[in-house]
């Protein structure tokens, strides 16, 4: 990068003032349509200082991996970490031995060999139950009528949380995600997020108090204090909901926008795994992960100071043309799709990634099998949106029903 705007004299690491593209980048642009701007940054300022972010943004895949792998230099354990401000310390906001102590009690059910045996049957039953309630209508908003309720059901089953409803959990989730997003954008979060977390914590305490129950929460309480069980349950629950709701919604949107790719999948459901990975690559549900520099260091062209925020753009890294050919194209047969970083990397790689993949694959196959002629509703377009968490706010679709053709669909 010597001689580029993001390098100092003689190729020396550049300081904050040397990044004109970063200076002109707005958070609103990154929330609305980040891909053109991320491509510019990746090509010319792969580590760039964004004044609106008050931090560095990393967009090149190799540099993203470097930051996520080196937890000694780039930590999550900082008072500014947004999720911890809402739910307290957890496996998501701790590093080293403390991170392992919080994560290990929850890990066993999410190991690859146990995921299919432990969850496939439940996911299939819950998916069929939700679709049975929808299929006669010929139309639905699938993010909240299907993907969200399915994600809630699976994660509450995985944790063993009792005494609540899908609607209640979704309301907690909305409030906590909104608070995290507001803090990340530099806004003051309202009281709804902490209040929702308080209600979740009470539900966790009630579950743990019932010692007759056998659940992951009860098992975790044998190794962690109750507030630690609650904070980690919140991270797993809302990570599970956010990840899977976004995965299902984004993958379905990509398939329905690309009829040729959809036809390939419908002819061979073995391609669904590739479709899921490719959708994760193009539009990861979590767009960025935050780290904080523990010392002065150099990342690519940038001189990073101790204490600086270093945000890794998973969205930017996932379209790096040095790794992914024709990176803006959706290709269910892409050989390198598994190199995507949607589940992060290093010590904080998503604990439940295998469960999220299984859930999304089952959901997509059942949707395509049970809703013939499934297509986007042209009158209600869907576009992913969000600075931190990206998915369409709504996904309105239509399909054929046995009794009738939905009004207004003739000739479409």
mmCIF file of C-alpha atoms in Angstrom:
data_model
loop_
_atom_site.group_PDB
_atom_site.id
_atom_site.type_symbol
_atom_site.label_atom_id
_atom_site.label_comp_id
_atom_site.label_asym_id
_atom_site.label_seq_id
_atom_site.Cartn_x
_atom_site.Cartn_y
_atom_site.Cartn_z
ATOM 1 C CA UNK A 1 0.000 0.000 0.000
ATOM 2 C CA UNK A 2 3.028 2.318 -0.194
ATOM 3 C CA UNK A 3 2.070 5.671 -1.673
ATOM 4 C CA UNK A 4 -1.668 5.154 -1.104
ATOM 5 C CA UNK A 5 -3.685 7.608 1.039
ATOM 6 C CA UNK A 6 -3.618 5.063 3.872
ATOM 7 C CA UNK A 7 0.182 4.901 4.144
ATOM 8 C CA UNK A 8 2.436 7.425 5.784
ATOM 9 C CA UNK A 9 5.702 8.761 4.356
ATOM 10 C CA UNK A 10 7.934 6.021 2.944
ATOM 11 C CA UNK A 11 5.254 3.437 3.654
ATOM 12 C CA UNK A 12 5.290 3.993 7.424
ATOM 13 C CA UNK A 13 2.064 3.146 9.301
ATOM 14 C CA UNK A 14 -0.424 5.969 8.947
ATOM 15 C CA UNK A 15 -2.077 7.868 11.775
ATOM 16 C CA UNK A 16 -5.759 8.745 12.068
ATOM 17 C CA UNK A 17 -5.581 11.857 9.877
ATOM 18 C CA UNK A 18 -4.422 9.924 6.799
ATOM 19 C CA UNK A 19 -7.676 8.198 5.853
ATOM 20 C CA UNK A 20 -9.873 10.399 3.635
ATOM 21 C CA UNK A 21 -12.258 7.584 2.672
ATOM 22 C CA UNK A 22 -12.821 6.741 6.323
ATOM 23 C CA UNK A 23 -13.377 10.393 7.107
ATOM 24 C CA UNK A 24 -16.181 10.556 4.560
ATOM 25 C CA UNK A 25 -17.809 7.263 5.600
ATOM 26 C CA UNK A 26 -21.050 7.586 7.542
ATOM 27 C CA UNK A 27 -22.694 5.057 9.821
ATOM 28 C CA UNK A 28 -25.984 5.708 8.024
ATOM 29 C CA UNK A 29 -24.389 4.567 4.760
ATOM 30 C CA UNK A 30 -23.008 1.429 6.401
ATOM 31 C CA UNK A 31 -26.438 0.619 7.822
ATOM 32 C CA UNK A 32 -28.286 1.255 4.573
ATOM 33 C CA UNK A 33 -26.071 -0.148 1.792
ATOM 34 C CA UNK A 34 -22.546 -0.841 3.026
ATOM 35 C CA UNK A 35 -21.135 -2.909 0.183
ATOM 36 C CA UNK A 36 -19.933 -0.192 -2.271
ATOM 37 C CA UNK A 37 -18.268 1.791 0.512
ATOM 38 C CA UNK A 38 -16.706 -1.319 2.076
ATOM 39 C CA UNK A 39 -15.271 -2.264 -1.321
ATOM 40 C CA UNK A 40 -13.625 1.164 -1.606
ATOM 41 C CA UNK A 41 -12.222 0.957 1.885
ATOM 42 C CA UNK A 42 -10.948 -2.584 1.372
ATOM 43 C CA UNK A 43 -9.134 -1.594 -1.842
ATOM 44 C CA UNK A 44 -7.611 1.692 -0.627
ATOM 45 C CA UNK A 45 -7.854 1.868 3.171
ATOM 46 C CA UNK A 46 -8.180 -1.739 4.416
ATOM 47 C CA UNK A 47 -7.751 -0.463 7.969
ATOM 48 C CA UNK A 48 -9.296 2.989 8.131
ATOM 49 C CA UNK A 49 -10.067 5.520 10.831
ATOM 50 C CA UNK A 50 -13.784 6.435 10.831
ATOM 51 C CA UNK A 51 -14.492 9.583 12.854
ATOM 52 C CA UNK A 52 -18.203 8.706 13.058
ATOM 53 C CA UNK A 53 -17.259 5.361 14.595
ATOM 54 C CA UNK A 54 -14.478 6.913 16.676
ATOM 55 C CA UNK A 55 -12.492 3.830 15.810
ATOM 56 C CA UNK A 56 -10.744 1.771 13.157
ATOM 57 C CA UNK A 57 -12.640 -0.355 10.630
ATOM 58 C CA UNK A 58 -10.916 -3.456 9.216
ATOM 59 C CA UNK A 59 -12.291 -4.659 5.881
ATOM 60 C CA UNK A 60 -9.652 -7.000 4.416
ATOM 61 C CA UNK A 61 -9.998 -10.672 5.271
ATOM 62 C CA UNK A 62 -6.398 -11.420 6.228
ATOM 63 C CA UNK A 63 -6.279 -8.421 8.542
ATOM 64 C CA UNK A 64 -9.680 -9.327 9.999
ATOM 65 C CA UNK A 65 -8.366 -12.789 10.864
ATOM 66 C CA UNK A 66 -5.278 -11.275 12.456
ATOM 67 C CA UNK A 67 -7.344 -9.072 14.768
ATOM 68 C CA UNK A 68 -9.802 -11.795 15.772
ATOM 69 C CA UNK A 69 -7.079 -14.385 16.453
ATOM 70 C CA UNK A 70 -4.852 -12.173 18.610
ATOM 71 C CA UNK A 71 -6.859 -11.752 21.798
ATOM 72 C CA UNK A 72 -3.768 -10.586 23.691
ATOM 73 C CA UNK A 73 -3.501 -7.466 21.514
ATOM 74 C CA UNK A 74 -7.183 -7.032 20.595
ATOM 75 C CA UNK A 75 -9.524 -7.706 23.484
ATOM 76 C CA UNK A 76 -13.262 -7.646 24.065
ATOM 77 C CA UNK A 77 -12.723 -7.013 27.785
ATOM 78 C CA UNK A 78 -13.307 -3.272 27.819
ATOM 79 C CA UNK A 79 -15.983 -1.117 29.529
ATOM 80 C CA UNK A 80 -17.064 0.207 26.123
ATOM 81 C CA UNK A 81 -18.089 -3.253 24.841
ATOM 82 C CA UNK A 82 -21.722 -2.653 23.977
ATOM 83 C CA UNK A 83 -23.353 -5.974 24.849
ATOM 84 C CA UNK A 84 -21.735 -6.012 28.282
ATOM 85 C CA UNK A 85 -23.224 -2.577 28.965
ATOM 86 C CA UNK A 86 -26.690 -4.138 28.639
ATOM 87 C CA UNK A 87 -26.311 -7.664 30.077
ATOM 88 C CA UNK A 88 -23.086 -7.540 32.082
ATOM 89 C CA UNK A 89 -19.886 -9.616 31.732
ATOM 90 C CA UNK A 90 -20.220 -12.863 29.771
ATOM 91 C CA UNK A 91 -18.292 -15.175 27.490
ATOM 92 C CA UNK A 92 -18.808 -12.559 24.761
ATOM 93 C CA UNK A 93 -17.057 -9.774 26.680
ATOM 94 C CA UNK A 94 -14.241 -11.626 28.452
ATOM 95 C CA UNK A 95 -10.927 -13.049 27.282
ATOM 96 C CA UNK A 96 -8.411 -15.623 28.459
ATOM 97 C CA UNK A 97 -9.168 -17.790 31.477
ATOM 98 C CA UNK A 98 -12.275 -15.794 32.398
ATOM 99 C CA UNK A 99 -13.673 -16.322 28.908
ATOM 100 C CA UNK A 100 -13.066 -20.069 29.114
ATOM 101 C CA UNK A 101 -14.684 -20.271 32.562
ATOM 102 C CA UNK A 102 -17.849 -18.615 31.261
ATOM 103 C CA UNK A 103 -17.978 -20.492 27.933
ATOM 104 C CA UNK A 104 -17.083 -24.053 28.914
ATOM 105 C CA UNK A 105 -20.233 -24.838 30.981
ATOM 106 C CA UNK A 106 -22.391 -24.134 27.911
ATOM 107 C CA UNK A 107 -20.294 -25.823 25.223
ATOM 108 C CA UNK A 108 -21.208 -29.520 25.327
ATOM 109 C CA UNK A 109 -24.623 -29.522 23.536
ATOM 110 C CA UNK A 110 -23.263 -27.423 20.673
ATOM 111 C CA UNK A 111 -20.384 -29.680 19.683
ATOM 112 C CA UNK A 112 -20.773 -30.975 16.096
ATOM 113 C CA UNK A 113 -21.394 -34.613 16.995
ATOM 114 C CA UNK A 114 -24.193 -33.760 19.404
ATOM 115 C CA UNK A 115 -26.021 -31.084 17.445
ATOM 116 C CA UNK A 116 -27.773 -33.292 14.884
ATOM 117 C CA UNK A 117 -28.760 -36.013 17.337
ATOM 118 C CA UNK A 118 -29.862 -33.523 19.952
ATOM 119 C CA UNK A 119 -31.803 -31.011 17.875
ATOM 120 C CA UNK A 120 -32.734 -32.193 14.359
ATOM 121 C CA UNK A 121 -35.981 -33.860 15.382
ATOM 122 C CA UNK A 122 -37.133 -30.881 17.453
ATOM 123 C CA UNK A 123 -36.302 -28.422 14.662
ATOM 124 C CA UNK A 124 -38.227 -30.502 12.115
ATOM 125 C CA UNK A 125 -41.304 -30.725 14.355
ATOM 126 C CA UNK A 126 -41.286 -27.033 15.207
ATOM 127 C CA UNK A 127 -40.751 -26.050 11.562
ATOM 128 C CA UNK A 128 -43.684 -28.196 10.459
ATOM 129 C CA UNK A 129 -45.879 -26.824 13.239
ATOM 130 C CA UNK A 130 -45.209 -23.238 12.183
ATOM 131 C CA UNK A 131 -45.740 -23.988 8.477
ATOM 132 C CA UNK A 132 -48.997 -25.804 9.169
ATOM 133 C CA UNK A 133 -50.299 -22.592 10.662
ATOM 134 C CA UNK A 134 -49.210 -20.560 7.622
ATOM 135 C CA UNK A 135 -49.598 -22.620 4.463
ATOM 136 C CA UNK A 136 -53.347 -22.143 3.862
ATOM 137 C CA UNK A 137 -53.023 -18.345 3.711
ATOM 138 C CA UNK A 138 -50.849 -18.149 0.594
ATOM 139 C CA UNK A 139 -48.986 -15.157 1.989
ATOM 140 C CA UNK A 140 -46.926 -14.309 5.076
ATOM 141 C CA UNK A 141 -44.226 -12.113 6.535
ATOM 142 C CA UNK A 142 -41.678 -14.847 7.152
ATOM 143 C CA UNK A 143 -39.213 -13.015 9.363
ATOM 144 C CA UNK A 144 -41.604 -12.684 12.285
ATOM 145 C CA UNK A 145 -44.238 -15.278 11.339
ATOM 146 C CA UNK A 146 -41.655 -18.036 10.889
ATOM 147 C CA UNK A 147 -37.908 -17.371 11.295
ATOM 148 C CA UNK A 148 -38.132 -15.516 14.612
ATOM 149 C CA UNK A 149 -40.501 -17.953 16.360
ATOM 150 C CA UNK A 150 -38.462 -20.919 15.138
ATOM 151 C CA UNK A 151 -35.221 -19.394 16.426
ATOM 152 C CA UNK A 152 -36.807 -18.653 19.813
ATOM 153 C CA UNK A 153 -38.211 -22.172 20.142
ATOM 154 C CA UNK A 154 -34.870 -23.810 19.357
ATOM 155 C CA UNK A 155 -32.717 -21.653 21.616
ATOM 156 C CA UNK A 156 -35.113 -21.921 24.577
ATOM 157 C CA UNK A 157 -35.179 -25.691 24.055
ATOM 158 C CA UNK A 158 -31.373 -25.756 23.942
ATOM 159 C CA UNK A 159 -31.057 -23.765 27.168
ATOM 160 C CA UNK A 160 -33.991 -25.409 28.925
ATOM 161 C CA UNK A 161 -35.579 -22.038 29.781
ATOM 162 C CA UNK A 162 -39.089 -22.484 31.191
ATOM 163 C CA UNK A 163 -42.082 -20.335 32.044
ATOM 164 C CA UNK A 164 -42.121 -17.936 29.099
ATOM 165 C CA UNK A 165 -43.596 -17.574 25.611
ATOM 166 C CA UNK A 166 -42.236 -16.928 22.125
ATOM 167 C CA UNK A 167 -43.798 -13.477 22.041
ATOM 168 C CA UNK A 168 -42.279 -12.508 25.371
ATOM 169 C CA UNK A 169 -38.809 -13.701 24.398
ATOM 170 C CA UNK A 170 -39.018 -11.843 21.075
ATOM 171 C CA UNK A 171 -39.982 -8.658 22.910
ATOM 172 C CA UNK A 172 -36.934 -9.039 25.185
ATOM 173 C CA UNK A 173 -34.768 -9.693 22.171
ATOM 174 C CA UNK A 174 -36.017 -6.616 20.294
ATOM 175 C CA UNK A 175 -35.335 -4.371 23.263
ATOM 176 C CA UNK A 176 -31.835 -5.709 23.959
ATOM 177 C CA UNK A 177 -30.776 -5.635 20.296
ATOM 178 C CA UNK A 178 -32.072 -2.069 19.983
ATOM 179 C CA UNK A 179 -30.062 -0.993 23.011
ATOM 180 C CA UNK A 180 -26.872 -2.608 21.708
ATOM 181 C CA UNK A 181 -27.372 -1.029 18.279
ATOM 182 C CA UNK A 182 -28.021 2.413 19.771
ATOM 183 C CA UNK A 183 -24.887 2.273 21.928
ATOM 184 C CA UNK A 184 -22.793 1.155 18.947
ATOM 185 C CA UNK A 185 -24.106 4.100 16.926
ATOM 186 C CA UNK A 186 -23.115 6.504 19.708
ATOM 187 C CA UNK A 187 -26.663 7.085 20.905
ATOM 188 C CA UNK A 188 -27.954 6.937 24.454
ATOM 189 C CA UNK A 189 -29.851 3.704 24.983
ATOM 190 C CA UNK A 190 -33.210 3.925 26.710
ATOM 191 C CA UNK A 191 -34.385 1.856 29.667
ATOM 192 C CA UNK A 192 -36.128 -0.839 27.594
ATOM 193 C CA UNK A 193 -33.012 -2.979 27.057
ATOM 194 C CA UNK A 194 -31.982 -3.233 30.711
ATOM 195 C CA UNK A 195 -35.621 -3.799 31.702
ATOM 196 C CA UNK A 196 -35.905 -6.660 29.210
ATOM 197 C CA UNK A 197 -32.710 -8.173 30.511
ATOM 198 C CA UNK A 198 -34.063 -7.968 34.052
ATOM 199 C CA UNK A 199 -37.085 -10.005 33.003
ATOM 200 C CA UNK A 200 -34.889 -12.552 31.241
ATOM 201 C CA UNK A 201 -32.694 -12.842 34.305
ATOM 202 C CA UNK A 202 -35.753 -13.520 36.455
ATOM 203 C CA UNK A 203 -36.792 -16.320 34.060
ATOM 204 C CA UNK A 204 -33.305 -17.824 34.234
ATOM 205 C CA UNK A 205 -33.365 -17.679 38.039
ATOM 206 C CA UNK A 206 -36.755 -19.407 38.118
ATOM 207 C CA UNK A 207 -35.463 -22.145 35.808
ATOM 208 C CA UNK A 208 -32.360 -22.734 37.908
ATOM 209 C CA UNK A 209 -34.375 -22.685 41.143
ATOM 210 C CA UNK A 210 -36.408 -25.660 39.920
ATOM 211 C CA UNK A 211 -33.809 -28.278 40.738
ATOM 212 C CA UNK A 212 -36.115 -31.030 39.468
ATOM 213 C CA UNK A 213 -35.532 -29.737 35.942
ATOM 214 C CA UNK A 214 -32.715 -31.045 33.780
ATOM 215 C CA UNK A 215 -31.414 -28.271 31.577
ATOM 216 C CA UNK A 216 -28.274 -26.573 30.350
ATOM 217 C CA UNK A 217 -29.004 -23.620 32.638
ATOM 218 C CA UNK A 218 -29.237 -25.851 35.704
ATOM 219 C CA UNK A 219 -25.998 -27.612 34.734
ATOM 220 C CA UNK A 220 -24.227 -24.283 34.184
ATOM 221 C CA UNK A 221 -25.347 -23.074 37.621
ATOM 222 C CA UNK A 222 -23.209 -25.826 39.155
ATOM 223 C CA UNK A 223 -20.093 -24.063 37.823
ATOM 224 C CA UNK A 224 -21.076 -20.383 37.590
ATOM 225 C CA UNK A 225 -22.745 -17.850 39.876
ATOM 226 C CA UNK A 226 -26.371 -17.077 39.069
ATOM 227 C CA UNK A 227 -25.681 -13.611 37.566
ATOM 228 C CA UNK A 228 -23.055 -15.254 35.337
ATOM 229 C CA UNK A 229 -25.532 -17.913 34.216
ATOM 230 C CA UNK A 230 -28.041 -15.183 33.363
ATOM 231 C CA UNK A 231 -25.616 -12.998 31.397
ATOM 232 C CA UNK A 232 -24.352 -15.953 29.367
ATOM 233 C CA UNK A 233 -27.889 -17.206 28.792
ATOM 234 C CA UNK A 234 -28.758 -13.763 27.409
ATOM 235 C CA UNK A 235 -25.768 -13.833 25.076
ATOM 236 C CA UNK A 236 -26.597 -17.340 23.846
ATOM 237 C CA UNK A 237 -30.305 -16.661 23.560
ATOM 238 C CA UNK A 238 -30.085 -13.413 21.678
ATOM 239 C CA UNK A 239 -27.102 -14.524 19.661
ATOM 240 C CA UNK A 240 -29.062 -17.631 18.734
ATOM 241 C CA UNK A 241 -32.176 -15.708 17.816
ATOM 242 C CA UNK A 242 -30.304 -12.986 15.919
ATOM 243 C CA UNK A 243 -28.003 -15.388 14.090
ATOM 244 C CA UNK A 244 -30.658 -17.849 13.023
ATOM 245 C CA UNK A 245 -33.459 -15.412 12.274
ATOM 246 C CA UNK A 246 -31.040 -13.478 10.074
ATOM 247 C CA UNK A 247 -29.640 -16.631 8.458
ATOM 248 C CA UNK A 248 -33.058 -17.948 7.467
ATOM 249 C CA UNK A 249 -34.363 -14.579 6.311
ATOM 250 C CA UNK A 250 -31.251 -13.559 4.378
ATOM 251 C CA UNK A 251 -30.784 -16.974 2.758
ATOM 252 C CA UNK A 252 -34.384 -17.109 1.615
ATOM 253 C CA UNK A 253 -34.103 -13.581 0.245
ATOM 254 C CA UNK A 254 -30.962 -14.509 -1.717
ATOM 255 C CA UNK A 255 -32.585 -17.627 -3.155
ATOM 256 C CA UNK A 256 -35.821 -15.894 -4.143
ATOM 257 C CA UNK A 257 -33.893 -13.026 -5.747
ATOM 258 C CA UNK A 258 -31.863 -15.488 -7.843
ATOM 259 C CA UNK A 259 -34.285 -17.843 -9.652
ATOM 260 C CA UNK A 260 -31.496 -19.743 -11.402
ATOM 261 C CA UNK A 261 -29.807 -20.543 -8.099
ATOM 262 C CA UNK A 262 -33.152 -21.414 -6.533
ATOM 263 C CA UNK A 263 -33.830 -23.882 -9.364
ATOM 264 C CA UNK A 264 -30.477 -25.557 -8.725
ATOM 265 C CA UNK A 265 -31.328 -26.004 -5.052
ATOM 266 C CA UNK A 266 -34.836 -27.296 -5.754
ATOM 267 C CA UNK A 267 -33.361 -29.876 -8.127
ATOM 268 C CA UNK A 268 -30.783 -30.958 -5.531
ATOM 269 C CA UNK A 269 -31.360 -30.136 -1.873
ATOM 270 C CA UNK A 270 -27.775 -31.211 -1.262
ATOM 271 C CA UNK A 271 -26.879 -27.705 -2.481
ATOM 272 C CA UNK A 272 -28.669 -26.125 0.474
ATOM 273 C CA UNK A 273 -25.518 -26.232 2.578
ATOM 274 C CA UNK A 274 -23.733 -24.207 -0.100
ATOM 275 C CA UNK A 275 -26.651 -21.785 -0.297
ATOM 276 C CA UNK A 276 -26.509 -21.200 3.459
ATOM 277 C CA UNK A 277 -22.735 -20.578 3.431
ATOM 278 C CA UNK A 278 -22.992 -18.284 0.436
ATOM 279 C CA UNK A 279 -25.749 -16.252 2.051
ATOM 280 C CA UNK A 280 -23.679 -15.991 5.238
ATOM 281 C CA UNK A 281 -20.810 -14.726 3.127
ATOM 282 C CA UNK A 282 -22.794 -12.086 1.280
ATOM 283 C CA UNK A 283 -24.842 -10.821 4.218
ATOM 284 C CA UNK A 284 -23.682 -11.990 7.659
ATOM 285 C CA UNK A 285 -26.331 -11.368 10.291
ATOM 286 C CA UNK A 286 -23.706 -9.777 12.556
ATOM 287 C CA UNK A 287 -21.936 -7.248 10.351
ATOM 288 C CA UNK A 288 -19.109 -6.281 12.708
ATOM 289 C CA UNK A 289 -17.307 -7.470 15.824
ATOM 290 C CA UNK A 290 -15.540 -5.043 18.133
ATOM 291 C CA UNK A 291 -12.127 -5.310 19.747
ATOM 292 C CA UNK A 292 -9.990 -2.862 21.761
ATOM 293 C CA UNK A 293 -6.224 -2.523 21.407
ATOM 294 C CA UNK A 294 -4.330 -3.428 24.569
ATOM 295 C CA UNK A 295 -1.090 -1.799 23.320
ATOM 296 C CA UNK A 296 0.232 0.350 20.506
ATOM 297 C CA UNK A 297 0.456 -1.823 17.414
ATOM 298 C CA UNK A 298 0.344 -1.830 13.628
ATOM 299 C CA UNK A 299 -2.469 -3.377 11.586
ATOM 300 C CA UNK A 300 -1.828 -3.270 7.857
ATOM 301 C CA UNK A 301 -1.265 0.396 6.993
ATOM 302 C CA UNK A 302 -2.501 1.758 10.318
ATOM 303 C CA UNK A 303 -0.745 2.787 13.525
ATOM 304 C CA UNK A 304 -3.233 1.703 16.184
ATOM 305 C CA UNK A 305 -2.931 3.205 19.650
ATOM 306 C CA UNK A 306 -3.534 1.457 22.937
ATOM 307 C CA UNK A 307 -7.213 1.753 23.849
ATOM 308 C CA UNK A 308 -8.403 2.311 20.263
ATOM 309 C CA UNK A 309 -11.597 0.660 19.108
ATOM 310 C CA UNK A 310 -10.867 -1.782 16.269
ATOM 311 C CA UNK A 311 -14.056 -2.948 14.525
ATOM 312 C CA UNK A 312 -13.765 -5.894 12.171
ATOM 313 C CA UNK A 313 -16.196 -5.706 9.265
ATOM 314 C CA UNK A 314 -17.229 -9.312 8.688
ATOM 315 C CA UNK A 315 -19.319 -8.002 5.811
ATOM 316 C CA UNK A 316 -16.261 -6.419 4.202
ATOM 317 C CA UNK A 317 -13.985 -9.405 4.820
ATOM 318 C CA UNK A 318 -16.548 -11.768 3.310
ATOM 319 C CA UNK A 319 -16.394 -10.015 -0.059
ATOM 320 C CA UNK A 320 -12.623 -9.755 -0.287
ATOM 321 C CA UNK A 321 -11.804 -10.406 -3.975
ATOM 322 C CA UNK A 322 -8.401 -11.794 -2.971
ATOM 323 C CA UNK A 323 -10.294 -14.795 -1.558
ATOM 324 C CA UNK A 324 -13.710 -14.826 -3.267
ATOM 325 C CA UNK A 325 -13.895 -14.560 -7.048
ATOM 326 C CA UNK A 326 -16.685 -12.310 -8.356
ATOM 327 C CA UNK A 327 -17.458 -11.581 -4.689
ATOM 328 C CA UNK A 328 -20.813 -9.832 -5.135
ATOM 329 C CA UNK A 329 -22.387 -12.804 -6.927
ATOM 330 C CA UNK A 330 -24.590 -15.362 -5.125
ATOM 331 C CA UNK A 331 -23.371 -18.810 -6.159
ATOM 332 C CA UNK A 332 -24.627 -21.889 -4.286
ATOM 333 C CA UNK A 333 -21.803 -23.932 -5.843
ATOM 334 C CA UNK A 334 -19.012 -21.559 -4.754
ATOM 335 C CA UNK A 335 -16.059 -23.738 -3.731
ATOM 336 C CA UNK A 336 -14.588 -21.240 -1.258
ATOM 337 C CA UNK A 337 -17.849 -20.243 0.466
ATOM 338 C CA UNK A 338 -16.821 -21.962 3.724
ATOM 339 C CA UNK A 339 -14.019 -19.426 4.086
ATOM 340 C CA UNK A 340 -16.612 -16.836 5.084
ATOM 341 C CA UNK A 341 -16.243 -15.312 8.568
ATOM 342 C CA UNK A 342 -19.884 -14.749 9.528
ATOM 343 C CA UNK A 343 -19.422 -16.677 12.781
ATOM 344 C CA UNK A 344 -16.251 -14.694 13.621
ATOM 345 C CA UNK A 345 -12.979 -16.491 14.288
ATOM 346 C CA UNK A 346 -10.538 -17.258 17.046
ATOM 347 C CA UNK A 347 -11.525 -17.602 20.720
ATOM 348 C CA UNK A 348 -14.890 -15.928 20.123
ATOM 349 C CA UNK A 349 -16.041 -18.088 17.218
ATOM 350 C CA UNK A 350 -19.807 -18.565 17.564
ATOM 351 C CA UNK A 351 -20.480 -21.360 20.047
ATOM 352 C CA UNK A 352 -23.722 -22.489 18.374
ATOM 353 C CA UNK A 353 -22.658 -22.179 14.717
ATOM 354 C CA UNK A 354 -23.409 -25.839 13.940
ATOM 355 C CA UNK A 355 -26.884 -25.568 15.447
ATOM 356 C CA UNK A 356 -27.613 -22.391 13.470
ATOM 357 C CA UNK A 357 -26.552 -24.093 10.239
ATOM 358 C CA UNK A 358 -28.700 -27.157 10.933
ATOM 359 C CA UNK A 359 -31.710 -25.041 11.827
ATOM 360 C CA UNK A 360 -31.392 -22.887 8.705
ATOM 361 C CA UNK A 361 -30.955 -25.851 6.386
ATOM 362 C CA UNK A 362 -34.027 -27.664 7.749
ATOM 363 C CA UNK A 363 -36.099 -24.478 7.674
ATOM 364 C CA UNK A 364 -35.212 -23.675 4.056
ATOM 365 C CA UNK A 365 -35.879 -27.187 2.788
ATOM 366 C CA UNK A 366 -39.257 -27.374 4.531
ATOM 367 C CA UNK A 367 -40.234 -23.917 3.232
ATOM 368 C CA UNK A 368 -39.413 -24.882 -0.355
ATOM 369 C CA UNK A 369 -41.107 -28.283 -0.067
ATOM 370 C CA UNK A 370 -44.321 -27.136 1.588
ATOM 371 C CA UNK A 371 -44.948 -23.728 -0.018
ATOM 372 C CA UNK A 372 -45.166 -24.309 -3.792
ATOM 373 C CA UNK A 373 -44.363 -21.376 -6.022
ATOM 374 C CA UNK A 374 -42.753 -19.511 -3.120
ATOM 375 C CA UNK A 375 -41.743 -16.017 -4.246
ATOM 376 C CA UNK A 376 -41.204 -12.509 -2.976
ATOM 377 C CA UNK A 377 -44.235 -10.248 -2.770
ATOM 378 C CA UNK A 378 -43.450 -7.613 -5.440
ATOM 379 C CA UNK A 379 -45.614 -5.038 -3.696
ATOM 380 C CA UNK A 380 -43.546 -5.209 -0.493
ATOM 381 C CA UNK A 381 -39.820 -5.233 -1.336
ATOM 382 C CA UNK A 382 -37.269 -6.529 1.156
ATOM 383 C CA UNK A 383 -33.739 -5.205 1.661
ATOM 384 C CA UNK A 384 -31.250 -6.011 4.438
ATOM 385 C CA UNK A 385 -30.613 -3.113 6.788
ATOM 386 C CA UNK A 386 -28.606 -2.485 9.929
ATOM 387 C CA UNK A 387 -25.240 -1.259 11.173
ATOM 388 C CA UNK A 388 -24.508 -4.145 13.551
ATOM 389 C CA UNK A 389 -27.258 -6.693 12.859
ATOM 390 C CA UNK A 390 -28.255 -6.990 9.205
ATOM 391 C CA UNK A 391 -31.410 -8.528 7.777
ATOM 392 C CA UNK A 392 -34.595 -7.285 6.103
ATOM 393 C CA UNK A 393 -36.968 -5.688 8.593
ATOM 394 C CA UNK A 394 -39.693 -7.735 6.891
ATOM 395 C CA UNK A 395 -39.786 -10.517 4.298
ATOM 396 C CA UNK A 396 -43.200 -10.680 2.637
ATOM 397 C CA UNK A 397 -43.723 -13.715 0.402
ATOM 398 C CA UNK A 398 -46.491 -15.459 -1.508
ATOM 399 C CA UNK A 399 -47.086 -19.009 -2.692
ATOM 400 C CA UNK A 400 -49.739 -21.137 -4.345
ATOM 401 C CA UNK A 401 -52.415 -22.820 -2.257
ATOM 402 C CA UNK A 402 -54.401 -25.888 -3.327
ATOM 403 C CA UNK A 403 -57.732 -24.092 -3.255
ATOM 404 C CA UNK A 404 -56.954 -20.927 -5.141
ATOM 405 C CA UNK A 405 -54.439 -18.667 -6.797
ATOM 406 C CA UNK A 406 -53.871 -15.569 -4.625
ATOM 407 C CA UNK A 407 -55.585 -12.451 -6.047
ATOM 408 C CA UNK A 408 -53.405 -10.277 -8.220
ATOM 409 C CA UNK A 409 -50.920 -13.025 -9.034
ATOM 410 C CA UNK A 410 -52.280 -13.962 -12.433
ATOM 411 C CA UNK A 411 -49.535 -13.805 -15.027
ATOM 412 C CA UNK A 412 -46.756 -13.167 -12.485
#
